[in-house]
XYZ file of C-alpha atoms in Angstrom:
518
model
C -161.730 -119.400 92.014
C -161.760 -122.930 94.075
C -158.740 -121.178 96.237
C -160.710 -119.034 97.031
C -163.816 -120.449 97.816
C -161.897 -122.448 100.381
C -160.360 -120.111 102.073
C -163.110 -117.965 102.618
C -165.886 -120.028 104.185
C -168.044 -117.035 106.022
C -168.312 -114.908 102.352
C -169.153 -118.565 101.014
C -172.097 -119.479 103.372
C -173.423 -115.935 103.050
C -173.506 -115.803 99.421
C -175.097 -119.382 99.241
C -177.855 -118.228 102.049
C -178.817 -115.225 99.629
C -178.739 -117.524 97.080
C -180.908 -119.915 98.422
C -183.540 -117.541 99.360
C -183.465 -116.283 95.661
C -183.988 -119.566 94.557
C -187.170 -120.653 97.062
C -188.734 -117.614 96.053
C -188.049 -118.052 92.120
C -189.298 -121.733 92.634
C -192.658 -121.200 94.500
C -193.160 -117.940 92.086
C -193.282 -120.576 88.863
C -196.310 -122.688 87.829
C -196.934 -126.074 88.705
C -197.732 -127.787 85.408
C -198.857 -130.806 87.467
C -203.250 -130.687 88.443
C -204.180 -132.171 91.788
C -200.480 -133.063 92.506
C -201.074 -133.389 95.827
C -204.072 -135.913 94.896
C -206.594 -133.959 97.444
C -209.293 -133.495 95.008
C -211.633 -136.670 94.371
C -215.313 -137.002 93.133
C -216.164 -139.705 95.304
C -214.216 -140.671 98.570
C -212.697 -144.302 98.281
C -214.976 -146.171 101.046
C -215.025 -149.053 99.590
C -214.403 -152.417 102.330
C -212.056 -154.560 100.655
C -209.829 -154.115 97.839
C -211.255 -155.970 94.752
C -209.206 -155.178 91.867
C -212.534 -154.402 89.970
C -213.823 -151.877 92.183
C -210.271 -150.443 92.258
C -210.363 -149.734 88.513
C -212.374 -146.520 88.775
C -210.324 -145.950 92.628
C -208.938 -142.519 91.366
C -208.459 -138.725 92.197
C -209.848 -136.050 90.047
C -207.722 -135.780 86.663
C -205.583 -138.381 87.584
C -206.557 -142.198 85.841
C -204.553 -145.932 85.995
C -203.923 -146.475 82.190
C -202.960 -149.908 83.354
C -206.320 -150.655 85.104
C -205.311 -152.445 87.500
C -205.143 -152.203 91.127
C -203.305 -149.295 92.406
C -204.772 -147.299 94.896
C -206.317 -144.070 96.149
C -206.073 -143.161 99.618
C -207.663 -140.452 101.825
C -208.665 -139.434 105.175
C -212.356 -139.029 104.245
C -212.723 -142.542 103.828
C -214.886 -144.106 106.919
C -212.682 -147.295 107.367
C -208.698 -147.924 107.778
C -208.824 -149.965 104.073
C -208.256 -147.094 102.133
C -207.754 -144.559 104.250
C -204.835 -142.282 105.804
C -202.194 -142.856 107.419
C -203.617 -146.120 108.430
C -204.731 -148.303 105.160
C -204.548 -151.858 104.145
C -202.207 -152.119 100.936
C -200.917 -155.376 101.514
C -202.456 -158.364 99.533
C -201.555 -160.318 102.784
C -203.698 -158.613 105.032
C -200.882 -156.706 106.966
C -202.290 -153.197 108.201
C -199.816 -150.688 106.086
C -199.384 -146.887 107.896
C -198.110 -143.667 106.386
C -198.924 -140.219 106.910
C -199.280 -138.020 103.869
C -196.439 -135.942 103.088
C -198.678 -132.690 102.493
C -202.891 -132.817 103.019
C -204.740 -135.991 103.330
C -204.351 -138.162 100.133
C -201.711 -140.096 98.163
C -201.674 -142.822 95.829
C -200.046 -146.218 96.403
C -198.821 -149.001 93.496
C -197.140 -151.856 92.740
C -193.064 -151.195 91.280
C -192.832 -154.695 90.945
C -195.404 -157.421 91.677
C -194.893 -161.250 92.461
C -195.599 -161.636 88.652
C -193.108 -161.567 86.075
C -192.824 -157.611 84.881
C -195.731 -156.757 86.413
C -195.976 -153.188 87.217
C -198.990 -150.079 88.304
C -199.179 -146.940 86.601
C -200.918 -143.435 87.469
C -201.184 -141.001 84.663
C -202.102 -137.221 84.447
C -202.852 -134.333 81.215
C -200.448 -131.781 82.134
C -201.010 -128.184 82.664
C -199.057 -126.988 79.292
C -197.290 -128.804 76.610
C -193.404 -128.598 77.283
C -191.340 -126.573 74.757
C -188.960 -128.014 72.838
C -185.097 -127.234 74.016
C -186.692 -125.871 77.319
C -185.040 -127.266 80.803
C -187.234 -128.784 83.123
C -187.563 -130.033 86.903
C -189.645 -132.480 87.988
C -189.850 -134.507 91.636
C -192.503 -136.824 93.314
C -191.878 -138.279 96.644
C -192.214 -141.643 97.493
C -191.972 -144.024 100.682
C -192.150 -147.891 100.589
C -195.208 -149.647 101.885
C -194.423 -151.727 105.214
C -196.709 -154.565 104.414
C -194.372 -155.870 101.731
C -191.012 -157.746 101.692
C -189.058 -156.222 98.840
C -187.348 -152.397 97.864
C -186.187 -151.491 94.430
C -184.709 -148.582 92.738
C -186.300 -147.487 89.142
C -189.252 -145.083 91.009
C -189.165 -142.807 87.651
C -191.470 -140.298 85.815
C -192.326 -140.295 82.031
C -193.550 -137.824 79.929
C -195.037 -138.317 76.310
C -196.764 -136.527 73.589
C -199.439 -139.090 73.864
C -201.413 -140.859 76.504
C -200.338 -144.155 76.733
C -202.057 -147.701 77.849
C -200.981 -150.594 78.948
C -203.376 -153.467 77.944
C -204.404 -155.364 80.859
C -207.233 -157.044 78.891
C -204.816 -158.661 76.141
C -204.656 -162.363 76.040
C -201.908 -162.969 77.411
C -202.467 -159.700 79.655
C -199.664 -156.805 78.752
C -198.899 -155.709 82.671
C -195.333 -153.224 82.086
C -194.777 -149.887 79.609
C -191.450 -150.388 78.299
C -189.834 -146.865 78.077
C -187.187 -144.570 78.729
C -188.449 -142.009 81.276
C -186.676 -138.745 81.691
C -186.689 -138.641 85.548
C -185.648 -142.411 87.044
C -183.762 -143.248 90.390
C -181.826 -146.030 88.706
C -179.024 -146.065 91.749
C -180.594 -145.815 94.783
C -183.068 -149.279 96.203
C -185.078 -146.913 98.272
C -186.274 -149.272 101.745
C -187.824 -146.206 103.961
C -190.893 -146.833 105.578
C -191.115 -143.476 107.749
C -189.660 -140.948 105.913
C -190.673 -139.554 102.122
C -188.025 -139.860 99.634
C -187.853 -137.714 96.789
C -186.862 -138.591 93.576
C -186.269 -135.544 90.982
C -184.539 -135.000 87.755
C -183.745 -132.209 85.373
C -184.128 -132.795 81.355
C -184.495 -131.005 78.292
C -188.078 -131.654 76.530
C -188.238 -132.722 72.984
C -191.348 -130.444 72.350
C -195.054 -131.704 72.462
C -194.962 -133.836 75.680
C -198.595 -132.974 77.556
C -198.647 -136.288 79.513
C -196.825 -137.457 82.758
C -196.895 -141.125 84.066
C -195.719 -142.484 87.171
C -194.425 -146.141 87.529
C -191.451 -148.367 86.961
C -190.673 -148.569 82.951
C -187.695 -151.250 83.397
C -188.393 -154.778 83.313
C -187.391 -157.276 86.204
C -183.846 -158.186 84.991
C -183.294 -154.354 85.035
C -184.740 -153.299 88.210
C -182.508 -153.975 91.156
C -184.434 -155.272 94.548
C -183.421 -155.728 97.998
C -185.403 -158.171 101.043
C -185.883 -155.618 103.670
C -188.326 -157.744 105.864
C -189.619 -161.474 106.215
C -193.388 -160.691 106.448
C -195.582 -159.437 103.805
C -196.333 -160.085 100.322
C -193.589 -161.173 98.072
C -193.570 -157.914 96.385
C -192.758 -154.077 96.245
C -195.365 -151.303 96.430
C -194.735 -147.213 97.005
C -196.903 -144.747 98.145
C -196.488 -141.938 95.980
C -197.367 -137.930 96.965
C -196.584 -134.402 95.570
C -195.768 -134.620 92.347
C -194.421 -131.299 90.510
C -193.015 -129.933 86.743
C -191.876 -126.427 86.561
C -189.704 -125.106 84.061
C -186.566 -123.800 84.405
C -186.127 -121.013 82.402
C -186.578 -118.358 84.974
C -184.302 -119.798 88.211
C -181.722 -122.556 88.894
C -182.035 -125.564 90.519
C -179.769 -125.402 93.790
C -176.951 -128.491 94.587
C -177.987 -130.316 96.796
C -175.916 -132.038 99.285
C -177.971 -133.409 101.596
C -178.386 -132.787 105.434
C -175.492 -132.958 107.776
C -175.229 -136.416 109.361
C -173.242 -138.007 112.221
C -172.073 -141.643 112.269
C -170.082 -143.718 114.287
C -166.500 -144.737 113.672
C -166.933 -147.337 110.782
C -170.173 -146.369 109.851
C -171.348 -144.638 106.485
C -173.775 -141.909 105.399
C -175.107 -140.875 102.204
C -174.802 -137.421 101.318
C -176.248 -135.656 97.830
C -179.897 -136.580 96.331
C -181.556 -138.777 94.011
C -182.021 -136.254 91.575
C -181.063 -137.204 87.950
C -180.293 -136.038 84.790
C -177.642 -133.041 86.013
C -174.885 -133.154 82.902
C -172.125 -132.047 85.107
C -171.809 -132.579 88.968
C -168.242 -132.153 90.670
C -167.782 -133.083 94.538
C -164.731 -131.440 96.409
C -163.377 -132.264 99.757
C -162.693 -129.491 102.309
C -159.157 -128.897 101.331
C -160.462 -128.321 97.475
C -159.140 -131.567 96.281
C -161.970 -133.222 93.354
C -162.898 -136.820 94.703
C -166.160 -137.800 92.914
C -167.738 -136.580 89.763
C -171.052 -137.524 87.738
C -173.263 -138.358 90.749
C -175.832 -136.742 92.389
C -175.487 -138.303 95.644
C -173.355 -141.810 96.812
C -172.723 -143.229 100.309
C -169.115 -142.233 101.563
C -167.324 -143.954 105.124
C -165.240 -141.234 106.429
C -162.744 -142.011 109.378
C -162.934 -138.209 110.763
C -165.104 -135.461 110.792
C -165.184 -133.378 107.476
C -167.461 -131.545 105.061
C -167.831 -131.880 101.431
C -169.274 -129.608 98.368
C -170.951 -130.414 95.858
C -170.755 -128.270 92.386
C -173.282 -128.557 89.616
C -174.441 -126.875 86.063
C -178.010 -127.129 85.002
C -178.849 -125.180 81.763
C -176.210 -122.992 82.159
C -176.323 -122.172 85.831
C -173.855 -123.332 88.270
C -174.491 -123.623 92.059
C -172.971 -125.343 95.318
C -174.076 -126.998 98.487
C -171.746 -128.229 101.305
C -172.832 -131.031 103.702
C -170.874 -131.624 106.916
C -170.593 -135.090 108.142
C -169.286 -135.839 111.838
C -167.619 -138.779 112.908
C -168.741 -139.880 116.231
C -165.679 -141.750 117.823
C -168.103 -143.340 120.274
C -167.648 -147.310 119.637
C -171.419 -147.919 120.829
C -173.207 -150.744 118.904
C -176.953 -151.405 119.015
C -177.528 -154.813 118.883
C -181.263 -154.684 119.619
C -184.427 -152.605 120.330
C -187.924 -153.841 120.746
C -191.198 -152.184 121.348
C -194.571 -153.435 122.257
C -197.672 -152.613 123.178
C -198.860 -153.939 126.938
C -202.691 -154.940 127.434
C -204.677 -152.407 129.648
C -205.066 -155.177 132.068
C -201.020 -155.271 133.436
C -201.588 -151.385 134.013
C -204.944 -150.639 135.795
C -203.704 -150.483 138.941
C -204.338 -147.224 141.684
C -201.079 -144.971 139.908
C -201.098 -146.341 136.564
C -204.636 -145.948 134.693
C -202.549 -145.772 130.760
C -201.939 -148.327 128.243
C -197.871 -148.705 127.922
C -195.745 -149.448 125.597
C -192.347 -151.568 126.704
C -189.138 -150.491 125.138
C -185.956 -152.871 125.293
C -182.976 -152.318 124.119
C -179.607 -153.962 124.585
C -176.052 -151.912 123.415
C -172.095 -153.876 123.646
C -169.401 -151.459 123.892
C -170.202 -148.386 125.767
C -167.835 -146.164 126.446
C -168.079 -142.196 127.608
C -171.991 -142.184 127.438
C -173.754 -140.375 129.583
C -177.636 -141.893 128.794
C -180.260 -142.407 126.333
C -183.282 -140.348 125.701
C -186.017 -142.399 124.917
C -188.236 -140.716 121.749
C -191.372 -140.922 120.856
C -193.214 -139.172 117.614
C -196.996 -139.767 116.207
C -195.974 -138.509 112.579
C -192.543 -139.007 111.556
C -188.566 -138.706 112.318
C -188.575 -135.156 112.293
C -191.272 -134.542 115.216
C -189.748 -137.011 118.024
C -190.106 -136.262 121.619
C -188.024 -136.811 124.544
C -190.258 -138.761 127.037
C -187.856 -140.226 129.397
C -184.016 -141.128 129.939
C -182.052 -144.000 131.011
C -178.848 -143.653 133.030
C -176.107 -145.592 131.223
C -174.055 -147.941 132.685
C -171.061 -148.038 130.471
C -170.538 -151.945 130.293
C -169.017 -154.070 127.772
C -172.575 -155.528 127.533
C -175.851 -153.916 128.367
C -179.890 -154.245 128.871
C -182.235 -151.285 129.120
C -185.785 -150.827 129.532
C -188.288 -148.274 129.907
C -192.162 -148.519 130.077
C -193.930 -145.417 127.999
C -197.327 -145.349 130.499
C -198.905 -142.502 128.927
C -198.835 -143.201 125.035
C -202.054 -141.092 123.172
C -203.914 -143.840 121.551
C -206.295 -141.795 119.807
C -203.532 -142.220 117.692
C -203.211 -145.159 115.472
C -199.588 -145.604 115.914
C -196.758 -144.193 117.276
C -193.173 -144.424 116.438
C -190.180 -145.153 118.885
C -186.552 -144.460 118.685
C -183.392 -144.309 121.073
C -180.905 -141.604 121.335
C -177.588 -141.984 123.177
C -175.727 -138.623 124.486
C -172.045 -138.751 125.020
C -170.568 -137.158 128.026
C -168.837 -134.864 125.435
C -172.207 -134.196 123.881
C -172.094 -136.365 120.846
C -175.500 -138.656 119.394
C -176.305 -141.748 117.988
C -179.455 -143.457 117.491
C -181.077 -146.846 117.667
C -183.359 -147.905 114.439
C -186.898 -146.343 114.809
C -189.803 -148.753 115.804
C -193.868 -148.493 115.124
C -196.373 -149.726 117.874
C -200.025 -150.057 116.218
C -202.478 -149.740 119.045
C -205.392 -151.882 118.037
C -209.000 -151.059 118.955
C -210.173 -152.211 122.190
C -213.512 -153.493 122.155
C -215.083 -152.806 125.474
C -218.506 -152.953 126.872
C -217.644 -149.505 128.516
C -219.141 -146.369 126.010
C -218.524 -143.173 126.163
C -220.343 -140.429 124.317
C -220.155 -137.988 122.762
C -216.283 -138.382 122.289
C -214.865 -135.659 121.922
C -217.134 -134.155 124.348
C -217.857 -130.220 125.122
C -220.230 -129.582 128.173
C -221.791 -133.053 128.890
C -219.994 -136.842 128.754
C -222.429 -139.723 129.708
C -220.570 -143.023 130.573
C -222.461 -145.968 130.002
C -221.417 -149.783 131.511
C -223.705 -152.186 133.114
C -223.817 -152.557 136.996
C -221.689 -149.103 137.662
C -220.474 -149.277 141.051
C -218.017 -146.611 141.006
C -216.883 -144.401 138.428
C -213.336 -142.536 138.329
C -211.857 -139.906 136.040
C -208.337 -138.916 135.983
C -206.623 -136.258 134.132
C -203.290 -136.605 131.582
C -200.965 -135.721 134.193
C -202.773 -138.862 136.365
C -204.671 -136.726 138.992
C -208.191 -138.056 139.872
C -210.531 -135.313 138.708
C -213.605 -137.208 139.977
C -213.796 -140.508 141.680
C -217.570 -141.628 143.211
C -219.802 -144.477 144.131
C -222.955 -144.976 141.834
C -224.595 -148.087 143.078
C -224.919 -150.504 140.424
C -226.380 -147.520 137.437
C -226.112 -148.128 134.051
C -225.620 -145.195 133.039
C -223.737 -141.845 134.481
C -224.200 -138.420 132.697
C -220.913 -135.798 134.059
C -221.043 -132.011 133.616
C -217.434 -131.234 132.160
C -218.343 -127.724 131.020
C -215.917 -126.018 133.513
C -213.401 -129.136 132.656
C -209.913 -128.454 130.923
C -209.029 -129.340 127.131
C -207.142 -132.317 126.892
C -207.443 -136.211 127.432
C -208.845 -137.970 130.170
C -209.385 -141.285 131.327
C -212.507 -143.102 132.464
C -212.424 -146.535 134.817
C -215.453 -148.265 136.131
C -216.081 -151.163 138.025
C -218.955 -153.345 138.475
C -219.086 -156.490 140.703
C -217.292 -158.523 138.054
C -214.635 -156.615 136.142
C -213.475 -153.160 135.438
C -213.282 -150.893 132.594
C -211.017 -148.055 131.259
C -211.201 -145.720 127.895
C -210.351 -142.414 127.092
C -212.384 -139.424 125.859
C -211.460 -135.698 125.075
C -212.925 -132.374 126.325
C -212.897 -130.264 123.417
């Protein structure tokens, strides 16, 4: 049967496509047993000015609650400050600004999976819409992203199902910080360090019957939790954002095998294939020639020396499915030695032809051969939404230093992500690491209101001598002398929608600031 499968890949991919559509349709037709699964519903928007633990006790979304009564956080974009907001929030005890876009909606939760205190944990709990049935198979998942204000990363992101509500008595003497348990879904193998992408934690399990409560957290002690130091700044602990929690019964559909996304690596590099799903009793991995080369693991790291595809075959509750992942090995010996991104102050850029704030990008490579050029890419949300904003021709020397200035970042966003993409002359690609820059608020005596504006906008600045407005393309829309006025009103009813930059000049200073025409 396997020989037929590998001899007829076209037929297989057609069958796989039809199968995927059927599985996806079946999944969405099911009922998610988790109420408020994306944490969008709340009674009170979190608007606290600090992370006081006593205030945090009741900082939970509707239905969900904290069984440990400790400093896990509910974060929502409805707040009027950046302490408990989305995407900006200050979840680091050392005060480092933290950032993460919600996977869906406008909210998520954040909690410790390993604190600096011995065996200290956070938990979030919810009562399911219905009890689990004895002997039935279930699929559960959630998505996590490491909070960038912490030095560590760890494994053991877990989902526990119990018949009764659990409680951790943090008020006891001595206090109890950890709930020891054997969760049905656990990421026991992979240390998750990603601060940009949401990583799926999922698993399949058979219910004992009567399980009504779901609890998120780390249920293993410090000795049984693997940690890695991934950054030198921030608090010495590890915390994660969590979003989109789901539980489905598998009585009418099949969990699709997941080989992971197709990927390209450099020669000598490695790639993770598969997923972090747990609880699948039968998993087999085959190479393109049909040879079985791995069993029992949903995902692992490989270091191939040539391009190839791999097939995962799994059995879940009596159902068999397969998926294929292709790993392309780029023979290009390019080495990324360094990449930095930093915001330039407006004072360096306010010239006649450059009126925007800028971001300086610098990168260094080695062993360039056959490289055509580098694309500079920017994103305001995530790695799947990068856009090209510029290009630099490759030098193809043994050692190279490059630089590029983004003269027009949209600083109406709190931050931006940058990466460099190398393009080989044969079309092959590789990428630098991703760098984030945060645009700090520039407190200026220049005031523009309302902002955004529709028909009229007011510009206030003491002792103005000249006002100049340019559009996003750098074209001058208006430039006029105002003879020392403190407020200038502009009729913008006929202006095109978009972002504009106002520059005002007085006898002693000049300021620039953006506003939006709706």
